[in-house]
mmCIF file with all atom_site columns, C-alpha atoms in Angstrom:
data_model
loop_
_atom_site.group_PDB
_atom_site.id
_atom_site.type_symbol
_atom_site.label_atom_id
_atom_site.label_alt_id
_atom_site.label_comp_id
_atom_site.label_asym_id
_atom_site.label_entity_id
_atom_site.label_seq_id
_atom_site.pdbx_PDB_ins_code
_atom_site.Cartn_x
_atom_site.Cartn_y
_atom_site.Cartn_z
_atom_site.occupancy
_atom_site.B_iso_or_equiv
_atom_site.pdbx_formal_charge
_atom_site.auth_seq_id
_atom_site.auth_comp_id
_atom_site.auth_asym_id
_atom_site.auth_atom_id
_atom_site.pdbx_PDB_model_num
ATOM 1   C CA . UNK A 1 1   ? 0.000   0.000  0.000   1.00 54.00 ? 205 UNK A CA 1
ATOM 2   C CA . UNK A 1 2   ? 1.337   3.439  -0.546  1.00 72.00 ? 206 UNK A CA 1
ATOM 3   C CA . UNK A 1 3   ? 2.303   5.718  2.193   1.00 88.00 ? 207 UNK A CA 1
ATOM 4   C CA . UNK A 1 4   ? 0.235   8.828  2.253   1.00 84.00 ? 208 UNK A CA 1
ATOM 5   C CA . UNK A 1 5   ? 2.944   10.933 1.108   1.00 85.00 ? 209 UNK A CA 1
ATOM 6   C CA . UNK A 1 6   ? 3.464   9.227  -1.942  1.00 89.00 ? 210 UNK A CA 1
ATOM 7   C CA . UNK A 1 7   ? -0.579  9.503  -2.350  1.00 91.00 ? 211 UNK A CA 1
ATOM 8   C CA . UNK A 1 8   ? -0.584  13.097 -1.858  1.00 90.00 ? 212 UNK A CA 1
ATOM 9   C CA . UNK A 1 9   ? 2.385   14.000 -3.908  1.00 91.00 ? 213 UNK A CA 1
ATOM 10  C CA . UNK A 1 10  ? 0.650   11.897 -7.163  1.00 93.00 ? 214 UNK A CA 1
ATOM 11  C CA . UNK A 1 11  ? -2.359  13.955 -6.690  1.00 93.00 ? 215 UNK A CA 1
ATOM 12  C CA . UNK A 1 12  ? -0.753  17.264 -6.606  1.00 94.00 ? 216 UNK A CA 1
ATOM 13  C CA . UNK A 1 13  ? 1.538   16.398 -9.332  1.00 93.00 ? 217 UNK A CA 1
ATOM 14  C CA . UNK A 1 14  ? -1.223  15.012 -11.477 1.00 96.00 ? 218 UNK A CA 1
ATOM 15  C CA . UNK A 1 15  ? -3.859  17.876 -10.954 1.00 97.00 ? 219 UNK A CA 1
ATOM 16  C CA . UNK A 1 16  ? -0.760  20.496 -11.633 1.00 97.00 ? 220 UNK A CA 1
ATOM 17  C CA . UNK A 1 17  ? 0.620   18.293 -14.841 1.00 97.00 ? 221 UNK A CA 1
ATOM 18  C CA . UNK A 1 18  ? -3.314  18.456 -15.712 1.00 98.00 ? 222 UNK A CA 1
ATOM 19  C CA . UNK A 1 19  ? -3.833  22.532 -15.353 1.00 98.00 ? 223 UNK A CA 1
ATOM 20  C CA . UNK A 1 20  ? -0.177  22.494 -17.141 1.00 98.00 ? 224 UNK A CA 1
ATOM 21  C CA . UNK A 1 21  ? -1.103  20.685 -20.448 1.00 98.00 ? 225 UNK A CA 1
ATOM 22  C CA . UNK A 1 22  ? -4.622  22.276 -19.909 1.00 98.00 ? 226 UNK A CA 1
ATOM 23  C CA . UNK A 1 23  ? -2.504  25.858 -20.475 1.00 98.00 ? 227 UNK A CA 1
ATOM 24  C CA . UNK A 1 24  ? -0.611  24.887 -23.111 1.00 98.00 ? 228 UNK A CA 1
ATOM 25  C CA . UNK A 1 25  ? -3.180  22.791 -25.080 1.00 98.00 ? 229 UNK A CA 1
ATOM 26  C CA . UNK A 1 26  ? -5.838  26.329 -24.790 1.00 98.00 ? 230 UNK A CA 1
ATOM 27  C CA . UNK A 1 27  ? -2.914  28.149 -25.688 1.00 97.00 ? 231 UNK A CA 1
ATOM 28  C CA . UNK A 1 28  ? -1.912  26.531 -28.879 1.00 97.00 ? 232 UNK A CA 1
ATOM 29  C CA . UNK A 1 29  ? -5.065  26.397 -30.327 1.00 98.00 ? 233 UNK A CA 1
ATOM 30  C CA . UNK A 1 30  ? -6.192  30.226 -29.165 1.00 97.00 ? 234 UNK A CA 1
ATOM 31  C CA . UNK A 1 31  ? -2.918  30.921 -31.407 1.00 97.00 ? 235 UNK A CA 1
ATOM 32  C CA . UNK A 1 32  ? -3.650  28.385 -34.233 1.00 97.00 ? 236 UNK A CA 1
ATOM 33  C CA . UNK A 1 33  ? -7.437  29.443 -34.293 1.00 97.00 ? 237 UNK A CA 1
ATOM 34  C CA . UNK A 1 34  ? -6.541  33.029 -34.520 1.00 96.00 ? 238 UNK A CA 1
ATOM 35  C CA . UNK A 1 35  ? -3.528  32.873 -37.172 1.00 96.00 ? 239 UNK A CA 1
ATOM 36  C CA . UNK A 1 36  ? -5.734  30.435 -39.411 1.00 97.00 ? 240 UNK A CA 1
ATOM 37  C CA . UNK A 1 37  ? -9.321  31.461 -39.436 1.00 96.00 ? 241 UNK A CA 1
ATOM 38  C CA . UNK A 1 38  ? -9.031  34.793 -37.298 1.00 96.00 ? 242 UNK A CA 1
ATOM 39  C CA . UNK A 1 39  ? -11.653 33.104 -34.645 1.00 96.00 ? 243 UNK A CA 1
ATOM 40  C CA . UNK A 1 40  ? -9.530  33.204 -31.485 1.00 95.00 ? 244 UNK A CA 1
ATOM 41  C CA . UNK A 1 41  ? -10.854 31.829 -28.332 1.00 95.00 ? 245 UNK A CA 1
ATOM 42  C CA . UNK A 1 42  ? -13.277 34.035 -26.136 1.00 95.00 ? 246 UNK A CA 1
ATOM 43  C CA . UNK A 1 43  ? -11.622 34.460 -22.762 1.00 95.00 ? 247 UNK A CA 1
ATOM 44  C CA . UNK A 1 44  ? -8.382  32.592 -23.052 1.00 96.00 ? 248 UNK A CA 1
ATOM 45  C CA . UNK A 1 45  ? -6.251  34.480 -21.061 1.00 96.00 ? 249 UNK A CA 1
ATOM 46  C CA . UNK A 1 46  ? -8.805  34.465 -18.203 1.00 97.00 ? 250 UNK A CA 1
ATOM 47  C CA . UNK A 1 47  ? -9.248  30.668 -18.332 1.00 97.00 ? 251 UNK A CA 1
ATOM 48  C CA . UNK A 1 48  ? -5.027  30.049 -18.582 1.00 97.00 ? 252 UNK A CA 1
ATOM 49  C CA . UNK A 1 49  ? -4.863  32.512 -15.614 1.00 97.00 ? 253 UNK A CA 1
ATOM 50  C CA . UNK A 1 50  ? -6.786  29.973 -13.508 1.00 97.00 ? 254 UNK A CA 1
ATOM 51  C CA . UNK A 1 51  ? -4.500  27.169 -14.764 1.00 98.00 ? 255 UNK A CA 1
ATOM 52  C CA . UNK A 1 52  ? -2.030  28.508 -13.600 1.00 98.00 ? 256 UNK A CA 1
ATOM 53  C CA . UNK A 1 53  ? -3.330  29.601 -10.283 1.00 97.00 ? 257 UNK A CA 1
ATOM 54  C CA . UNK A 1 54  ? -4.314  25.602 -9.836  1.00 97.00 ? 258 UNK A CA 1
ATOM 55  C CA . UNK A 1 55  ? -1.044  24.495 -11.299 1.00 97.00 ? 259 UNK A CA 1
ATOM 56  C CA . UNK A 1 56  ? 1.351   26.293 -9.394  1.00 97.00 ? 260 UNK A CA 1
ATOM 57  C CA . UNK A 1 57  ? -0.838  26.526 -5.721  1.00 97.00 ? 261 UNK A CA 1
ATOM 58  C CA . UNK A 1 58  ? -1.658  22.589 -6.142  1.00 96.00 ? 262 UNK A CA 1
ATOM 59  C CA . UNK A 1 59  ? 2.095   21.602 -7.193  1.00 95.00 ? 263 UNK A CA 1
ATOM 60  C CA . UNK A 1 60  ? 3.198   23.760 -4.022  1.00 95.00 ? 264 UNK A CA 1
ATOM 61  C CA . UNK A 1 61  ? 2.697   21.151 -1.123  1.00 94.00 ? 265 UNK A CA 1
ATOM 62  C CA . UNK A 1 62  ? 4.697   18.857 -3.181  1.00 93.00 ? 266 UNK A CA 1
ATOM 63  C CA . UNK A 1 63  ? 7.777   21.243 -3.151  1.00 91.00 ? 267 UNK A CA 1
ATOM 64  C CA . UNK A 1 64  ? 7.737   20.506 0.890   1.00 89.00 ? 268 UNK A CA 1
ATOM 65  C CA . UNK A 1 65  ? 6.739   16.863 0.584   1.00 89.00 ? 269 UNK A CA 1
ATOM 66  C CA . UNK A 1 66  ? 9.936   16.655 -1.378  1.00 89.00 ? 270 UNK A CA 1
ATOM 67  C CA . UNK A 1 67  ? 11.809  18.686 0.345   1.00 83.00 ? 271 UNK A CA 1
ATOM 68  C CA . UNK A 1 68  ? 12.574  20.472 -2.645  1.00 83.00 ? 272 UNK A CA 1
ATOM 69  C CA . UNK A 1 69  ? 12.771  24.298 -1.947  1.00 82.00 ? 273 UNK A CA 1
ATOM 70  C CA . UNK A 1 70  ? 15.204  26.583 -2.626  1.00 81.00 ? 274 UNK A CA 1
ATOM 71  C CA . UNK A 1 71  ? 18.206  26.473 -0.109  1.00 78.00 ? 275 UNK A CA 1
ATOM 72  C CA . UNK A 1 72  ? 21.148  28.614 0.652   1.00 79.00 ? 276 UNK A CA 1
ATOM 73  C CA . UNK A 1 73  ? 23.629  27.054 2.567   1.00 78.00 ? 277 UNK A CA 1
ATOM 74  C CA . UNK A 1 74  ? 26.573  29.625 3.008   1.00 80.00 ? 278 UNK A CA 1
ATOM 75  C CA . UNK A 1 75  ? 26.664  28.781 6.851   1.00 79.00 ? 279 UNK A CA 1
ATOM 76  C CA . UNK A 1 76  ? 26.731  24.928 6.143   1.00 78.00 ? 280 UNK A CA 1
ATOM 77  C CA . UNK A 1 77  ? 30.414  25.191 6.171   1.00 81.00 ? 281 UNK A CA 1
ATOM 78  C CA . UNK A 1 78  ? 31.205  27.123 8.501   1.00 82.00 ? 282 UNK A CA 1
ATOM 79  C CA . UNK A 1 79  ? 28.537  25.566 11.158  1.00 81.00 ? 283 UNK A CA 1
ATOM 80  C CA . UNK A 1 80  ? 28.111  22.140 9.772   1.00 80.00 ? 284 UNK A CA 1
ATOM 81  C CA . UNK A 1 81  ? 27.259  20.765 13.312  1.00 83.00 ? 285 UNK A CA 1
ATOM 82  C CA . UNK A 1 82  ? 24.393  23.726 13.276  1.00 80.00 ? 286 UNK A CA 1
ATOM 83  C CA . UNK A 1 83  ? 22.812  22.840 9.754   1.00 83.00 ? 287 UNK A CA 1
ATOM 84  C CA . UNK A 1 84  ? 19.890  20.682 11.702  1.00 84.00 ? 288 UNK A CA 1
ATOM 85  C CA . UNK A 1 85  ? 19.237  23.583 13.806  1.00 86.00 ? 289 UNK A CA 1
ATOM 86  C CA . UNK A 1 86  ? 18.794  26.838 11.404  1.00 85.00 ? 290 UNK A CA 1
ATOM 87  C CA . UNK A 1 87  ? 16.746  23.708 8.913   1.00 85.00 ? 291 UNK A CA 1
ATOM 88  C CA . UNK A 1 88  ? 14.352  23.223 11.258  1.00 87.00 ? 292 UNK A CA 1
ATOM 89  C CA . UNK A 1 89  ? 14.167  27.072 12.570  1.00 89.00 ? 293 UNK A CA 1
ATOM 90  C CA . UNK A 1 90  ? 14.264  27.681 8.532   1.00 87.00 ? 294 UNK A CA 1
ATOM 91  C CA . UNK A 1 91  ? 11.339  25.313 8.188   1.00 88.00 ? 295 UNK A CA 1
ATOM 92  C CA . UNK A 1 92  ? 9.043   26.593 11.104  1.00 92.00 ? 296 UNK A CA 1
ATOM 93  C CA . UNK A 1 93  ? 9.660   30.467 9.844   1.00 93.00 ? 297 UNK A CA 1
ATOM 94  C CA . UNK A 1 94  ? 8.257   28.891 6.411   1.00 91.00 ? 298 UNK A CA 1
ATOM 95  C CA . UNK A 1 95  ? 5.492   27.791 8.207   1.00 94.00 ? 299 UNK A CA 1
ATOM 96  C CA . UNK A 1 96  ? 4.549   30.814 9.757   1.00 96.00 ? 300 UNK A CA 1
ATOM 97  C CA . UNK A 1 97  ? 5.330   32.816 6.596   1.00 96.00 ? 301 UNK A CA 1
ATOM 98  C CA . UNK A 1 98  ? 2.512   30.374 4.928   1.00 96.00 ? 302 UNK A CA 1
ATOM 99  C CA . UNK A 1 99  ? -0.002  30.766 7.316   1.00 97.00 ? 303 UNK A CA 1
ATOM 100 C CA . UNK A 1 100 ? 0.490   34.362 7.036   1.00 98.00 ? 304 UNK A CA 1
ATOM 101 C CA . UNK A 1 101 ? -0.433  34.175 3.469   1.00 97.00 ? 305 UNK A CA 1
ATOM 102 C CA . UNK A 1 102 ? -2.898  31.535 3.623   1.00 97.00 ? 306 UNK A CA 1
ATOM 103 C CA . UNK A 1 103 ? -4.988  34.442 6.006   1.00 98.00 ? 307 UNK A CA 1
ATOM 104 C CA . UNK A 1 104 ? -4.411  37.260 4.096   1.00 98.00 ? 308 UNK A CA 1
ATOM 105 C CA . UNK A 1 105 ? -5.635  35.151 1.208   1.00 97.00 ? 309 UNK A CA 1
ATOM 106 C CA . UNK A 1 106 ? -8.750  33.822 2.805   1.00 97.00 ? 310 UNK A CA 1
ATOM 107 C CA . UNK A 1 107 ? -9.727  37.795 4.200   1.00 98.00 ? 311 UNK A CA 1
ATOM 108 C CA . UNK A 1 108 ? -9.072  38.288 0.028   1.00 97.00 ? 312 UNK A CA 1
ATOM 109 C CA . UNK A 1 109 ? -11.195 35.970 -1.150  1.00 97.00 ? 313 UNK A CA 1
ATOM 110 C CA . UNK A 1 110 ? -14.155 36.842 1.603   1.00 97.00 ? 314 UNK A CA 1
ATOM 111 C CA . UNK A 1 111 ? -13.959 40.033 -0.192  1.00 97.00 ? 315 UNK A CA 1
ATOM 112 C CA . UNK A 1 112 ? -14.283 38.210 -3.640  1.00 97.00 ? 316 UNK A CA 1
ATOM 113 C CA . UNK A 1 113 ? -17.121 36.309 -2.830  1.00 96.00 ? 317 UNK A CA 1
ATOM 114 C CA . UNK A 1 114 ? -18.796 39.496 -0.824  1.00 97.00 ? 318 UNK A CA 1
ATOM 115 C CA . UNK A 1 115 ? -18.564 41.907 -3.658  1.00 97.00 ? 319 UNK A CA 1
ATOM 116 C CA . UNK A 1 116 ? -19.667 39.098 -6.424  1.00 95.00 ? 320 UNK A CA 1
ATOM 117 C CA . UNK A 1 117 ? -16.085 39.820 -8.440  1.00 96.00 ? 321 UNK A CA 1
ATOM 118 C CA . UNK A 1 118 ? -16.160 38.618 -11.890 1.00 96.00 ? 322 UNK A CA 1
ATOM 119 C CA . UNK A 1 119 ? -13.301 38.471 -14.700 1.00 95.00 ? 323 UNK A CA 1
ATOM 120 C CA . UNK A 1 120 ? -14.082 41.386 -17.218 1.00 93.00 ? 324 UNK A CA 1
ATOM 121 C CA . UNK A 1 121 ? -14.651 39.112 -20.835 1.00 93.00 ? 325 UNK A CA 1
ATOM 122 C CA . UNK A 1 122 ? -15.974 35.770 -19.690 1.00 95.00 ? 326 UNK A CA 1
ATOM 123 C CA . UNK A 1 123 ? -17.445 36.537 -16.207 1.00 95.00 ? 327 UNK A CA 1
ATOM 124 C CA . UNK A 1 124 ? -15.514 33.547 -14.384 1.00 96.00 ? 328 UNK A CA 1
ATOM 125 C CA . UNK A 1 125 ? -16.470 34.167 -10.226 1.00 97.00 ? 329 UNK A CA 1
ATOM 126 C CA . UNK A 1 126 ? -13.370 35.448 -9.094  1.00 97.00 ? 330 UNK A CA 1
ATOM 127 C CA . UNK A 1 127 ? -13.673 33.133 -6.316  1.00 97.00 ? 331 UNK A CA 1
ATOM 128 C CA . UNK A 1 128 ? -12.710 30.181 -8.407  1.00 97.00 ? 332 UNK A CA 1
ATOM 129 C CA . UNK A 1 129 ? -9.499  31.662 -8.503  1.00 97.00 ? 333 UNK A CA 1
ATOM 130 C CA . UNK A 1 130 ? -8.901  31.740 -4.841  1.00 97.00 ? 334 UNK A CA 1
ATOM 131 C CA . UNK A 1 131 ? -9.869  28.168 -4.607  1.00 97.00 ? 335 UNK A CA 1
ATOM 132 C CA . UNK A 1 132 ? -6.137  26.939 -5.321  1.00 97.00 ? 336 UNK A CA 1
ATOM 133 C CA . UNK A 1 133 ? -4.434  29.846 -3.844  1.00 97.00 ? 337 UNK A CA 1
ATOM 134 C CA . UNK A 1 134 ? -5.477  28.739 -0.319  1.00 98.00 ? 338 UNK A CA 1
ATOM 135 C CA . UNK A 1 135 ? -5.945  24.802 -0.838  1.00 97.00 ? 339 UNK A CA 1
ATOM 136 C CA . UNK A 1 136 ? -2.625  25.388 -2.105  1.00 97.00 ? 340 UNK A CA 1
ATOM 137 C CA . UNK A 1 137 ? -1.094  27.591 0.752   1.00 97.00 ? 341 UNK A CA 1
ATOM 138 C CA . UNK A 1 138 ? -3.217  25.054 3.559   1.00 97.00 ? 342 UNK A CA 1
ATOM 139 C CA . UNK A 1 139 ? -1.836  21.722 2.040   1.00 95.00 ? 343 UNK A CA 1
ATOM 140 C CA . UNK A 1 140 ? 1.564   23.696 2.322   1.00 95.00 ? 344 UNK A CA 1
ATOM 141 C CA . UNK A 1 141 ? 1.574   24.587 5.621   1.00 95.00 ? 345 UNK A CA 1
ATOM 142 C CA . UNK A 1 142 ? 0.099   21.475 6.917   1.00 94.00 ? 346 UNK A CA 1
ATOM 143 C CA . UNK A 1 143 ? 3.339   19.556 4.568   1.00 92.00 ? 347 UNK A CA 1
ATOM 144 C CA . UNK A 1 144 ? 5.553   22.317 6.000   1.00 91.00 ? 348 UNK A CA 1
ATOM 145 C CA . UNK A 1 145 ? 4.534   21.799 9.299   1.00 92.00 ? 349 UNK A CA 1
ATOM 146 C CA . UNK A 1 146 ? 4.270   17.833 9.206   1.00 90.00 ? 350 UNK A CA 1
ATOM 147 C CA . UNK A 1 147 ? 8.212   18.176 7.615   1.00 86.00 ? 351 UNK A CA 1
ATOM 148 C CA . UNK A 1 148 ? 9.334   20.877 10.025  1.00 86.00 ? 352 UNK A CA 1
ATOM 149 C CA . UNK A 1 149 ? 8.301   18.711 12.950  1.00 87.00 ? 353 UNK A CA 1
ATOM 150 C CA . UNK A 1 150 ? 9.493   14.672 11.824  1.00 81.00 ? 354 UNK A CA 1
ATOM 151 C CA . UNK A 1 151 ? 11.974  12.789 13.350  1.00 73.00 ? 355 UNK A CA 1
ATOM 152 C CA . UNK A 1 152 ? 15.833  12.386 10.957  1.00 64.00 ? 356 UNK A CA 1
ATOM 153 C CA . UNK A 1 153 ? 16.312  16.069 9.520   1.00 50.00 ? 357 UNK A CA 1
ATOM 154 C CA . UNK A 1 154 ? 19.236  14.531 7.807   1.00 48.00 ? 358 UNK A CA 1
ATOM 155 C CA . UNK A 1 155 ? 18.699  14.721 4.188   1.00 48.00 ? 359 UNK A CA 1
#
């Protein structure tokens, strides 16, 4: 049976690789429509906007699963016996930095849903948009956290 992190990482991966080839596949034919017949695709950029939104937000708690984020490590030569240390306190400022954002984003998105926003050619709710944004940020503070706080910090 697979581990729950493996489960969780497919899922984000596939609904990301999904929104990606969903982009790109809208994209070509937006451009192919429009430089063949002149009939390009009502509300295209709106649409790839949210694809994005859902492909980078989703694909974010995979980043942490993986342990993949962008590291600096001028002091892990000159402290190497402190590395563990400033990881973890490098881990649980990510955390709070997430939740931060994860807040601000959900006060955002009350707003969205309170004024009725809309997108100005298709009239997507702009509420669909803050969907990933903050399942993406939760999922990634709930990985951060669950990797910030696990036994072995060696990597």
């Amino acid at each position: 049976m697979r581990s729950w992190r493996s489960l969780a990482l497919g899922l984000c991966g596939g609904v990301a690789a999904l929104a990606l080839a969903g982009m790109m596949l809208l994209t070509v034919a937006d451009v192919a429509l429009r430089a063949f017949f002149n009939w390009p695709i009502r509300g295209t950029l709106e649409v790839i906007e949210l694809l994005l939104a859902i492909t980078f937000f989703v694909a974010l708690p995979a980043a942490f699963l993986r342990g993949e984020n962008i590291v600096v490590d001028v002091i892990d030569r000159m402290m190497p016996r402190g590395v563990n240390v400033l990881r973890r306190l490098a881990e649980m400022l990510g955390v709070g930095i997430i939740v931060l954002m994860a807040w601000q984003g959900w006060k955002a998105a009350q707003d969205t849903l309170v004024f009725g926003d809309v997108t100005a050619d298709i009239e997507l709710p702009r509420i669909w948009y803050w969907i990933p944004v903050l399942v993406g940020l939760i999922g990634s503070g709930v990985t951060a956290l669950v990797m910030a706080i696990r036994p072995g910090s060696d990597k």
